[in-house]
mmCIF file of C-alpha atoms in Angstrom:
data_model
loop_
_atom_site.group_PDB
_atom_site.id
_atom_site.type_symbol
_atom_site.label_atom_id
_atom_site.label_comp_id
_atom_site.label_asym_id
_atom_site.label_seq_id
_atom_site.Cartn_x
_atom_site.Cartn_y
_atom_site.Cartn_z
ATOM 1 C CA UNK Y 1 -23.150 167.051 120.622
ATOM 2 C CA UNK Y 2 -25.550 164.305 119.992
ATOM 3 C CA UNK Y 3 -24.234 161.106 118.430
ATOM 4 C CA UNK Y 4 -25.134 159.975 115.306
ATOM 5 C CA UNK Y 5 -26.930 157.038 115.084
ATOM 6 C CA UNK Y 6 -26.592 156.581 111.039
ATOM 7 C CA UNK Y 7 -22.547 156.954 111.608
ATOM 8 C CA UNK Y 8 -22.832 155.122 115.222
ATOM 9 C CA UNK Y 9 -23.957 152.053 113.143
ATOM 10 C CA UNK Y 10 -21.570 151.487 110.326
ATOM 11 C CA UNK Y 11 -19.035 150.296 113.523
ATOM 12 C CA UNK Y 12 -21.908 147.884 114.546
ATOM 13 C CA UNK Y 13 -24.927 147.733 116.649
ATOM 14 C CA UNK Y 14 -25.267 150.441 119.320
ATOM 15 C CA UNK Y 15 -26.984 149.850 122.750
ATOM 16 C CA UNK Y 16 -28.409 152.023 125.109
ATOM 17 C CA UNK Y 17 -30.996 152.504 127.570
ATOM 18 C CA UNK Y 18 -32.827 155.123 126.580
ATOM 19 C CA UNK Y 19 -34.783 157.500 129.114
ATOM 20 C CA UNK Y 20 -36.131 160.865 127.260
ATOM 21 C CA UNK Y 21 -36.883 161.214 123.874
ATOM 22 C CA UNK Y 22 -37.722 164.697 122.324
ATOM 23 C CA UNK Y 23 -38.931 165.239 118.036
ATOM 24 C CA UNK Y 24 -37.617 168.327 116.492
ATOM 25 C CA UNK Y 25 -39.358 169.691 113.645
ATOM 26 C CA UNK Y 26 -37.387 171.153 111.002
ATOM 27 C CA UNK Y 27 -38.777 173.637 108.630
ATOM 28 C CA UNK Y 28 -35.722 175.213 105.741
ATOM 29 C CA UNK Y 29 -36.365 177.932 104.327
ATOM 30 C CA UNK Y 30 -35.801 176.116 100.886
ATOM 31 C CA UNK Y 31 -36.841 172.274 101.213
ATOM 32 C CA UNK Y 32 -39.234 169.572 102.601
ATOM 33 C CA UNK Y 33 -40.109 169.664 106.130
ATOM 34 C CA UNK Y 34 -38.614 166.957 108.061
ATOM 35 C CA UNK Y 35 -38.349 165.548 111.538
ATOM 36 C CA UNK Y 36 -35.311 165.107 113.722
ATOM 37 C CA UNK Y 37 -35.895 162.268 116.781
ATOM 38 C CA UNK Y 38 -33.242 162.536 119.737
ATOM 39 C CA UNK Y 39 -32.717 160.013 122.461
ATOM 40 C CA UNK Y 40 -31.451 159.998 125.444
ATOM 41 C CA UNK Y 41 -30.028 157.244 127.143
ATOM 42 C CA UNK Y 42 -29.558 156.386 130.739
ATOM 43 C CA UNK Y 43 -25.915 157.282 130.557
ATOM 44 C CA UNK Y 44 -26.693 160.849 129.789
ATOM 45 C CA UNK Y 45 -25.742 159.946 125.560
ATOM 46 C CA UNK Y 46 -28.202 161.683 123.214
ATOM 47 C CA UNK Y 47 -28.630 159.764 120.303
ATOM 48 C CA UNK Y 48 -29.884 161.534 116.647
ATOM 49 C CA UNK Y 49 -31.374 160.220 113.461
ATOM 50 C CA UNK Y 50 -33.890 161.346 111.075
ATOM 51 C CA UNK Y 51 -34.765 157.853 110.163
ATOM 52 C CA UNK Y 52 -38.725 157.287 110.455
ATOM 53 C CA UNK Y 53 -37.572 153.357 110.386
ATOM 54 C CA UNK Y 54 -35.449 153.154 113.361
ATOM 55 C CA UNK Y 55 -38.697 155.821 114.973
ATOM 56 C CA UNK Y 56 -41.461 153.778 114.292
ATOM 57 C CA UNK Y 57 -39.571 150.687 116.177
ATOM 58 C CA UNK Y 58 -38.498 152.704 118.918
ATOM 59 C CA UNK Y 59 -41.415 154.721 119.726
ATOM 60 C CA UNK Y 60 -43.350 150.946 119.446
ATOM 61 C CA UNK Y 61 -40.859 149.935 122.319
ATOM 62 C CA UNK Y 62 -41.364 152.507 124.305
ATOM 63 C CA UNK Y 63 -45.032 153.115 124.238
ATOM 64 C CA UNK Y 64 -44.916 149.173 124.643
ATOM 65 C CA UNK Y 65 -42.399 149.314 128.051
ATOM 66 C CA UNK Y 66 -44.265 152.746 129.691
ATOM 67 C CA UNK Y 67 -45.465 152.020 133.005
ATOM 68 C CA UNK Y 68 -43.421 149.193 132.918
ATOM 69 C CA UNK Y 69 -40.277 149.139 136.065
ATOM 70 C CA UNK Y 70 -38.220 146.364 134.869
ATOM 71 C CA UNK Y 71 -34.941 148.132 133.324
ATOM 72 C CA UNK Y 72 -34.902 147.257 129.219
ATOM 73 C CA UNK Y 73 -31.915 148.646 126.549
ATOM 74 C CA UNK Y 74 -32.733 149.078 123.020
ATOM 75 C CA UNK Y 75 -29.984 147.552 120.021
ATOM 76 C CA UNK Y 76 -29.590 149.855 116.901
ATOM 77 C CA UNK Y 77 -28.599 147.996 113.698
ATOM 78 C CA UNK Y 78 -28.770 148.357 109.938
ATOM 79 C CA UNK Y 79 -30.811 146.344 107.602
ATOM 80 C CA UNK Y 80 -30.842 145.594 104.107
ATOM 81 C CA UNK Y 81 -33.683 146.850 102.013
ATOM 82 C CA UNK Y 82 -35.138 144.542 100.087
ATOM 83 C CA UNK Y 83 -36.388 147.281 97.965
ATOM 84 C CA UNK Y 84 -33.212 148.823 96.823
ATOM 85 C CA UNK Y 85 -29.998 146.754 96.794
ATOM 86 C CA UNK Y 86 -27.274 147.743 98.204
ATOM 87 C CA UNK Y 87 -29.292 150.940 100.687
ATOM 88 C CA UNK Y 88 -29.549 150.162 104.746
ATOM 89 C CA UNK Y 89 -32.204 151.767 106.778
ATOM 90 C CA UNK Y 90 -31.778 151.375 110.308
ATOM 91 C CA UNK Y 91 -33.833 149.575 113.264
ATOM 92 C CA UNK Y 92 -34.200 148.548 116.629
ATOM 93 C CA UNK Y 93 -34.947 146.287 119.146
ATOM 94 C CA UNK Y 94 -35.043 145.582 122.588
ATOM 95 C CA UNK Y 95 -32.942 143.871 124.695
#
């Protein structure tokens, strides 16, 4: 029941505070091995992607706001690659 960030973003940016995050490992039977990265946001929303992109940023905003008590939200958007026209990845920020 988690929302989708990669569908969640082709309406526009989504924000959220997030709160948790977990990493689910995925090994198919048949396949390359792959990790899943759910978040979950203040409002009790769990967010899913398996981009590494949008990871990398958020786990840099997080690991940058631990410890930290002033309340921050995080924007989702799409980007355009500059390495293959016409493909998105998708990123963050904070707010």
């Amino acid at each position: 029941n988690a929302i989708k960030l990669d569908e969640a973003t082709q309406q526009g940016k989504v924000v959220f505070a997030p709160t948790a995050y977990a990493v689910l490992h995925v090994v198919p039977e048949d396949g390359d091995e792959y990790n899943k990265y759910i978040v979950i946001a203040a409002t009790g929303e769990k967010f899913v992607t398996g981009s590494q992109s949008f990871w990398n940023a958020f786990k840099g905003i997080w690991d940058d706001m631990a410890g930290e008590s002033e309340p921050y939200e995080v924007e989702v958007y799409r980007v355009d690659s500059k390495n293959y026209k016409g493909k998105q990845f998708l990123s963050c920020s904070i707010l």
